[in-house]
CSV table of C-alpha atoms in Angstrom, one decimal:
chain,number,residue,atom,x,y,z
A,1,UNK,CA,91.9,99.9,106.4
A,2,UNK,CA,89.4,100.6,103.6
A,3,UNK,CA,85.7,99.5,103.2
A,4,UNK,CA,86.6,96.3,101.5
A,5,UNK,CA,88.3,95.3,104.5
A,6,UNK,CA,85.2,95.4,106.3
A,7,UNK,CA,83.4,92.6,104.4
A,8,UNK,CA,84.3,89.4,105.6
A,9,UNK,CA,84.4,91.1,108.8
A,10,UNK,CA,80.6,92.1,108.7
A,11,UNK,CA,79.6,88.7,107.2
A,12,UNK,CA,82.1,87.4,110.1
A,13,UNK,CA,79.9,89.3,112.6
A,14,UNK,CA,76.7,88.2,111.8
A,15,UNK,CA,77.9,84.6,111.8
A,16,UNK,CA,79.1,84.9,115.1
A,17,UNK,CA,75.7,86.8,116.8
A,18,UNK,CA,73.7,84.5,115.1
A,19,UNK,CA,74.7,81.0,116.2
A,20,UNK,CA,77.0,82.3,119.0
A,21,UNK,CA,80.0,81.0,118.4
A,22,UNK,CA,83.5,81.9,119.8
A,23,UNK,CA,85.5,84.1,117.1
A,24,UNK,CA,89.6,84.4,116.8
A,25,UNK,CA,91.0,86.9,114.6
A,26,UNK,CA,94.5,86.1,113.5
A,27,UNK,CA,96.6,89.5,113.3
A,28,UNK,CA,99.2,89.0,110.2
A,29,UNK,CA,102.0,91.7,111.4
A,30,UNK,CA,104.1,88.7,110.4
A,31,UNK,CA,103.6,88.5,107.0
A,32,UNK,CA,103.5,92.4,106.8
A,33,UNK,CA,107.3,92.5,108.0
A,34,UNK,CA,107.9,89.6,105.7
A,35,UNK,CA,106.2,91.2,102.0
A,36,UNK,CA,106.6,94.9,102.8
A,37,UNK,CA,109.5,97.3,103.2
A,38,UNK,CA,107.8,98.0,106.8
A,39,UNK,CA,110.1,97.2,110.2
A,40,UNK,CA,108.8,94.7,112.9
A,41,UNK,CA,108.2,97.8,115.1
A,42,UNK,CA,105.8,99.3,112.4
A,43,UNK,CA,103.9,96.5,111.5
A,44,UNK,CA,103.0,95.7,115.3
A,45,UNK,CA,101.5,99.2,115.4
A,46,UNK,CA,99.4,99.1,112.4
A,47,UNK,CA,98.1,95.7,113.2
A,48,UNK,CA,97.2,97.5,116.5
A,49,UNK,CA,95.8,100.1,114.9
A,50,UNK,CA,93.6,97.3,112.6
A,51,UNK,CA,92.2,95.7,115.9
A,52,UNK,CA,90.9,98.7,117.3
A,53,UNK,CA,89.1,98.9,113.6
A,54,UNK,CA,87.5,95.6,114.2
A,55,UNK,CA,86.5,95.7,117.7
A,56,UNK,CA,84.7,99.0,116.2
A,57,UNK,CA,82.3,96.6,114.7
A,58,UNK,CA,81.5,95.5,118.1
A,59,UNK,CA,82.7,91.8,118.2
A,60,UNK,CA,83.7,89.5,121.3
A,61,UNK,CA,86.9,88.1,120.2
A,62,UNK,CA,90.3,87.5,121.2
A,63,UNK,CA,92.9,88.5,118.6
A,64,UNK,CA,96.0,86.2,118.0
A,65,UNK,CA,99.1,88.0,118.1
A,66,UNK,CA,101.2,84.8,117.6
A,67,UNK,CA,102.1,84.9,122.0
A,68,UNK,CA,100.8,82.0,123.3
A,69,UNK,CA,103.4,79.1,123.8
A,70,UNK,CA,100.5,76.1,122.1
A,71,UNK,CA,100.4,78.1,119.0
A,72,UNK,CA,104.2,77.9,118.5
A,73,UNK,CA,103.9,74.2,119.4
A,74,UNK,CA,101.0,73.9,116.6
A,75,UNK,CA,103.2,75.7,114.3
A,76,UNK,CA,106.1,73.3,114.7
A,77,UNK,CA,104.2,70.1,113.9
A,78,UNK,CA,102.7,71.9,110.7
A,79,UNK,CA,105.7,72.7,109.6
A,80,UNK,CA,106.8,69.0,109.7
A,81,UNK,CA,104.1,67.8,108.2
A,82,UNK,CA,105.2,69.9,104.9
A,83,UNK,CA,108.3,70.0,102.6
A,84,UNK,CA,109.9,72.7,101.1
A,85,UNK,CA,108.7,71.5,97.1
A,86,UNK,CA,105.3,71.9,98.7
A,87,UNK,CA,105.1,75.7,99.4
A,88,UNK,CA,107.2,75.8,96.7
A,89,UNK,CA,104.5,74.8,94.3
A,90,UNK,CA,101.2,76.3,96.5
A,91,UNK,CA,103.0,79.8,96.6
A,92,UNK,CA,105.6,80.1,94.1
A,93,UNK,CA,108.3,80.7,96.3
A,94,UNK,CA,112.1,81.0,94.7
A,95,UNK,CA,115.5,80.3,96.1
A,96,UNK,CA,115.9,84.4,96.9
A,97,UNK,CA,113.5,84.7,98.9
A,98,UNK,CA,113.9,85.2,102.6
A,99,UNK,CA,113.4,81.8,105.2
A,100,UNK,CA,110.8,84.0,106.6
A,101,UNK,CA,108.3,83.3,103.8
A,102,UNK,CA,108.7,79.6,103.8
A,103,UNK,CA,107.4,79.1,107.0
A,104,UNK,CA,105.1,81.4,107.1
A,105,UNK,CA,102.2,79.3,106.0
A,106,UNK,CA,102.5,77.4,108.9
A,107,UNK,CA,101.6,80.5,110.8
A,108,UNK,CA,98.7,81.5,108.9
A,109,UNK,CA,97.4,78.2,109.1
A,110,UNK,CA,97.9,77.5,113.1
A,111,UNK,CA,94.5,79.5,114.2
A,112,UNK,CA,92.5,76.5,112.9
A,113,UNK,CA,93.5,74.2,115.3
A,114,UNK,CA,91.7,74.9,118.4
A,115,UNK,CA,93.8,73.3,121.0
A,116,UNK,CA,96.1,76.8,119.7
A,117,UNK,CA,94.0,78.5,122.0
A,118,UNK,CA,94.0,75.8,125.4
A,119,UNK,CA,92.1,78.9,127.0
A,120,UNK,CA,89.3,79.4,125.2
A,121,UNK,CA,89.3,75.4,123.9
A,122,UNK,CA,90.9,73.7,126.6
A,123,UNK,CA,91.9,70.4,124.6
A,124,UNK,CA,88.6,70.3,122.1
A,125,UNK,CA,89.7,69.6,118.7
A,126,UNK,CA,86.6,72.2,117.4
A,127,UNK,CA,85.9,72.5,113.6
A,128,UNK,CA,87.3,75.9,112.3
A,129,UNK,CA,85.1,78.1,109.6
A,130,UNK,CA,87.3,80.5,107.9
A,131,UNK,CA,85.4,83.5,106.3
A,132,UNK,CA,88.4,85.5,104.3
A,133,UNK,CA,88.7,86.9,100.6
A,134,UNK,CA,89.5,84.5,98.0
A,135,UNK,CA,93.6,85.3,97.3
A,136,UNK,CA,93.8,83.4,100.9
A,137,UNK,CA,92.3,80.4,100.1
A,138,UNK,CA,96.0,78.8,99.0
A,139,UNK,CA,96.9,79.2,102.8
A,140,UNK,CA,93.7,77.3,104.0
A,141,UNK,CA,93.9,74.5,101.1
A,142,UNK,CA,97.5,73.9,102.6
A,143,UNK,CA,95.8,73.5,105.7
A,144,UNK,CA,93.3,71.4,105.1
A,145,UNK,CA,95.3,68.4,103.5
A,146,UNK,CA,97.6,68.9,106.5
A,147,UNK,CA,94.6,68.9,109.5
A,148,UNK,CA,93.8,65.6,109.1
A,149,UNK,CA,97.4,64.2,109.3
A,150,UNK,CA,97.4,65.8,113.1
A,151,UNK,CA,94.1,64.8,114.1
A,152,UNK,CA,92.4,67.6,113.5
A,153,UNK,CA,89.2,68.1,111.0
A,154,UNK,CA,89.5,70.3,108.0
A,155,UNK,CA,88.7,74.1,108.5
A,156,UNK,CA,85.9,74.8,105.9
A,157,UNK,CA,86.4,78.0,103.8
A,158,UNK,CA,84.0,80.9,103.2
A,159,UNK,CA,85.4,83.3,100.2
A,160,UNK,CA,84.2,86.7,99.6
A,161,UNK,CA,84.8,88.5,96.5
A,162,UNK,CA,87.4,90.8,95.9
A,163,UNK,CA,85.7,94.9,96.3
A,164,UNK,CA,86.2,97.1,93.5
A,165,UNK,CA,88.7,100.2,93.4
A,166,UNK,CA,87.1,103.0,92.6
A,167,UNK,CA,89.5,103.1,89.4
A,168,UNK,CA,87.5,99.9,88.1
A,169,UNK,CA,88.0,96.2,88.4
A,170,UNK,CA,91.5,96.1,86.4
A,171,UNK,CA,92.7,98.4,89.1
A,172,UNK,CA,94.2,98.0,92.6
A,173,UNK,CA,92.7,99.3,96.0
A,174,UNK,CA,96.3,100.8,97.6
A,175,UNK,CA,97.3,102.6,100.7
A,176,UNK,CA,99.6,104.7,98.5
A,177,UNK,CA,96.9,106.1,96.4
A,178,UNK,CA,94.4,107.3,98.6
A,179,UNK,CA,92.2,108.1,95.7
A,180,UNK,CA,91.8,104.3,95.0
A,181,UNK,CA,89.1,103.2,97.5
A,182,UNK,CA,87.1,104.9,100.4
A,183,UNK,CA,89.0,104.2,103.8
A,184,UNK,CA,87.9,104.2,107.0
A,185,UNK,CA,89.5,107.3,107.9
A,186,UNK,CA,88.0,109.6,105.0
A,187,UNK,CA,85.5,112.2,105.7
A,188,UNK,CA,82.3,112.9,104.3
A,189,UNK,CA,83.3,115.6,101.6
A,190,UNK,CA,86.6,112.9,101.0
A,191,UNK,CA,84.0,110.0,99.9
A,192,UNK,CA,81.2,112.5,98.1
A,193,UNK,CA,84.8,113.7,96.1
A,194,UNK,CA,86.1,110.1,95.1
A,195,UNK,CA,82.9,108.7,94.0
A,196,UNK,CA,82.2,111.8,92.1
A,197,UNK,CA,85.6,112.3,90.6
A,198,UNK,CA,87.2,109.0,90.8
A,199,UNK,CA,84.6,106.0,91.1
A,200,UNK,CA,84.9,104.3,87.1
A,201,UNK,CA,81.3,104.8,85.6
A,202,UNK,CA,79.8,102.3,83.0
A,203,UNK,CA,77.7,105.6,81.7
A,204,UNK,CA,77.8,106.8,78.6
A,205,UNK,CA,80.1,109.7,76.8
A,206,UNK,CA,76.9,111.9,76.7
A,207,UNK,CA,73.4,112.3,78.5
A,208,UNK,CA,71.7,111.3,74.9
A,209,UNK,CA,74.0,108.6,74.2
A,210,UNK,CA,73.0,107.1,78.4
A,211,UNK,CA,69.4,107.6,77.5
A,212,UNK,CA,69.1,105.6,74.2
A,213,UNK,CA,71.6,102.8,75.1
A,214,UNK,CA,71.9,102.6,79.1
A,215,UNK,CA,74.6,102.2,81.5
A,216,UNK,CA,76.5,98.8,81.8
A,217,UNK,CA,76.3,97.8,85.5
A,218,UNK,CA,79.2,95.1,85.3
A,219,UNK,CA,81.7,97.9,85.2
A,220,UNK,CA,79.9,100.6,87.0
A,221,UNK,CA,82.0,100.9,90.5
A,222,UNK,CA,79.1,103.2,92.1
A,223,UNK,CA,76.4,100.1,91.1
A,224,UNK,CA,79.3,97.4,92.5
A,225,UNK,CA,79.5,99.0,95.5
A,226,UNK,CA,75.7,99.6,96.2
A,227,UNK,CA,75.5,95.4,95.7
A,228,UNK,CA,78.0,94.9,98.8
A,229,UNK,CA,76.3,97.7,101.0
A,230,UNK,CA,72.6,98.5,99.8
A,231,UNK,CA,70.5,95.5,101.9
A,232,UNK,CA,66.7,95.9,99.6
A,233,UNK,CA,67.6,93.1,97.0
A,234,UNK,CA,63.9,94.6,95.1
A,235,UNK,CA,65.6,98.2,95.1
A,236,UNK,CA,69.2,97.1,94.2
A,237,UNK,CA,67.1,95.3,91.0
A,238,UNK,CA,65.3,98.4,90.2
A,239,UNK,CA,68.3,100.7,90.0
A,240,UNK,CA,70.1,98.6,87.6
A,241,UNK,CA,66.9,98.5,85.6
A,242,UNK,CA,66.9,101.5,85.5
A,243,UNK,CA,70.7,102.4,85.0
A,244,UNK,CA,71.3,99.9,82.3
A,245,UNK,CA,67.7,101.6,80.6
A,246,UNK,CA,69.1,104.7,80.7
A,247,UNK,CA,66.5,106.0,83.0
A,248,UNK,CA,68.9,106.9,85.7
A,249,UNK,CA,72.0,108.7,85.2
A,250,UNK,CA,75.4,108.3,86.2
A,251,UNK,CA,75.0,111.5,88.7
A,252,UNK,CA,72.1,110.0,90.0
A,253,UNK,CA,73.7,106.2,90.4
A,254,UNK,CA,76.8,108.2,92.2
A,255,UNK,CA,74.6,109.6,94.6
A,256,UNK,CA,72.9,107.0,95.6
A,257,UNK,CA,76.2,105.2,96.6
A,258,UNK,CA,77.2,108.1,98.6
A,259,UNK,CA,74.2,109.5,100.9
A,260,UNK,CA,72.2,107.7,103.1
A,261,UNK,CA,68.1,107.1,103.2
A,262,UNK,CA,66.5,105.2,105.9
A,263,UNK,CA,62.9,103.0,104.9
A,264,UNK,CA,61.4,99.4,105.7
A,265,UNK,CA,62.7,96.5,103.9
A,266,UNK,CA,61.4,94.8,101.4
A,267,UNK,CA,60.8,91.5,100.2
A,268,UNK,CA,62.6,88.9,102.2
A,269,UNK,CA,63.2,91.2,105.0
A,270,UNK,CA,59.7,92.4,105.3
A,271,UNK,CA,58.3,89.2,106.5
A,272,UNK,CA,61.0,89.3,109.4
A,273,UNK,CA,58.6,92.6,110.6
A,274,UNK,CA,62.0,94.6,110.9
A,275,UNK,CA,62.9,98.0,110.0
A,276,UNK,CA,66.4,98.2,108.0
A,277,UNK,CA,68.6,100.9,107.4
A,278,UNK,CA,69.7,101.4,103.8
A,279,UNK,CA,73.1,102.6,104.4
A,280,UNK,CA,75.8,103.5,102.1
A,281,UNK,CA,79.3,104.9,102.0
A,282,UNK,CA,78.9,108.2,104.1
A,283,UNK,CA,76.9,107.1,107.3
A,284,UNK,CA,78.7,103.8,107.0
A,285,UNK,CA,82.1,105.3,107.7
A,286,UNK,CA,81.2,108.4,109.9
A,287,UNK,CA,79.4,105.9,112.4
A,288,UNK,CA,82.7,103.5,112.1
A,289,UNK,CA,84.6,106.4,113.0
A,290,UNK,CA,82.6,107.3,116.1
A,291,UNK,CA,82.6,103.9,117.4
A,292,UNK,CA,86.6,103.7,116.7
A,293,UNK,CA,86.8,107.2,119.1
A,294,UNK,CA,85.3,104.5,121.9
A,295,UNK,CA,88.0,101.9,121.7
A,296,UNK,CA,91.0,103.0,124.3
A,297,UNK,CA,94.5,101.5,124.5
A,298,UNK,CA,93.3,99.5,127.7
A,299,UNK,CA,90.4,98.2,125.8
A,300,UNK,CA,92.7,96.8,123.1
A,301,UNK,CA,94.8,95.4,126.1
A,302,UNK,CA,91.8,93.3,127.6
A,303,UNK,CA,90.5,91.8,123.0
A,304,UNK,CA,94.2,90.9,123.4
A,305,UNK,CA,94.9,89.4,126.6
A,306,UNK,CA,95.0,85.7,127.2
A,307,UNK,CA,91.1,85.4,128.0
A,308,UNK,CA,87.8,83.3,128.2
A,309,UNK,CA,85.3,83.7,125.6
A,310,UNK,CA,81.4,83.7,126.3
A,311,UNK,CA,79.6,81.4,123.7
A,312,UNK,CA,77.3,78.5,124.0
């Protein structure tokens, strides 16, 4: 997992503290076996591996690992409910392509039915929010045309934007090119290496050149990432004043992103009377790491075992 795996995670966390609600997080080993050369085997470890990543972040969740005989039951009567031209047109789907994919949908879409989970539901029908980045909304569209059909109300949909590769935004984050974002799993020196080296600067060719015309923040992957992560909306604001002024440098933008500085909010947060932590990249993914060394094989057993949730 990389950092941009984290957002709708984090957003997903503070949703669930903050009204305490119950939380399900569907684990897609499915469709990984079904798009990737990866065997069943391999994609049940990694999306093990992936759990212990999010119950890092410290939620109280169960994690769906398509076992429990009501989901199967849910996916059968989504799958009757639609045709083959349908998934054909949502997801482009051709006559090569392996059965697998076709009903895979039906799978992605079971986890907002809450009567899936009888033991954390019983036989509720419970209105499902979906946070999730935007290239799954065709899944959850699907889904919500086909809820109401079983007597279910429509899952509503919160998208998050897609986060930059450090190669710029006509790039692709990838597993195979470890130089294309900042994973979970990279060290300190890694991350201070593939901003400085890697991360796509909207800087100018030359020092004079920045100073006269300014940076261009759209483009500049160091400023991108300090909008997901920095959390002083006034500060964010003054460094792209003064990066697109030319007052700050490219060197300078780069290390912001990278080290960490710790101060009291400001403006909207300052009338909550709480202290914030401006984190970025480094502490961000050392303290995920440490927090990951906590998570044993028998706490994974008991997120993924058929279980009660705690919510009001």
């Amino acid at each position: 997992m990389h950092l941009g795996h984290l957002v709708p995670f984090i957003i997903t966390k503070w949703f669930q503290e903050t009204f305490n609600v119950p939380l399900v997080i569907q684990l897609t080993d499915d469709e990984k076996a079904l798009w990737k050369d990866l065997k069943v085997e391999e994609t049940m470890r990694l999306a093990r591996e992936n759990a212990k990543d999010i119950i890092a972040l410290g939620f109280d969740t169960y994690f769906a690992f398509r076992k429990c005989p009501e989901m199967y039951q849910n996916i059968i009567r989504i799958q009757r409910c639609i045709t083959f031209n349908q998934v054909k047109g949502i997801f482009g789907f051709g006559d090569s392509d392996v059965i697998g994919k076709i009903g895979f949908p039906a799978a992605q879409a079971v986890p907002c039915m809450s009567t899936t989970f009888p033991f954390i539901f019983g036989n509720r029908k419970i209105q499902c929010l979906v946070p999730c980045a935007i290239d799954q909304d065709p899944y959850f569209r699907m889904t919500r045309d086909v809820a109401p059909r079983l007597g279910f109300p429509k899952p509503a949909l919160l998208h998050s934007t897609f986060f930059p590769a450090l190669q710029g935004a006509r790039s692709k984050m990838s597993a195979s090119d470890m130089n294309s974002a900042i994973f979970l799993t990279d060290t300190p020196k890694q991350i201070k290496t593939k901003i400085n080296k890697h991360a796509f600067s909207g800087g100018q060719g030359t020092v004079e050149e920045h100073r006269a015309l300014g940076g261009n923040t759209d483009i500049d992957v160091p400023y991108q990432l300090l909008k997901f992560f920095l959390e002083d909306d006034e500060e964010l604001e003054q460094i792209r004043v003064a990066y697109s002024s030319g007052q700050m440098l490219s060197g300078e933008i780069k290390k912001k992103a990278i080290e960490v500085r710790k101060g009291e909010s400001a403006g909207k947060c300052q009338k909550a009377n709480r202290i914030l932590h401006f984190q970025t990249l480094q502490p961000i993914v050392e303290e995920h790491q440490k927090r990951r060394k906590l998570v044993t094989d028998e706490i994974l057993r008991e997120f993924m075992s058929l279980r009660k949730l705690e919510f009001s």
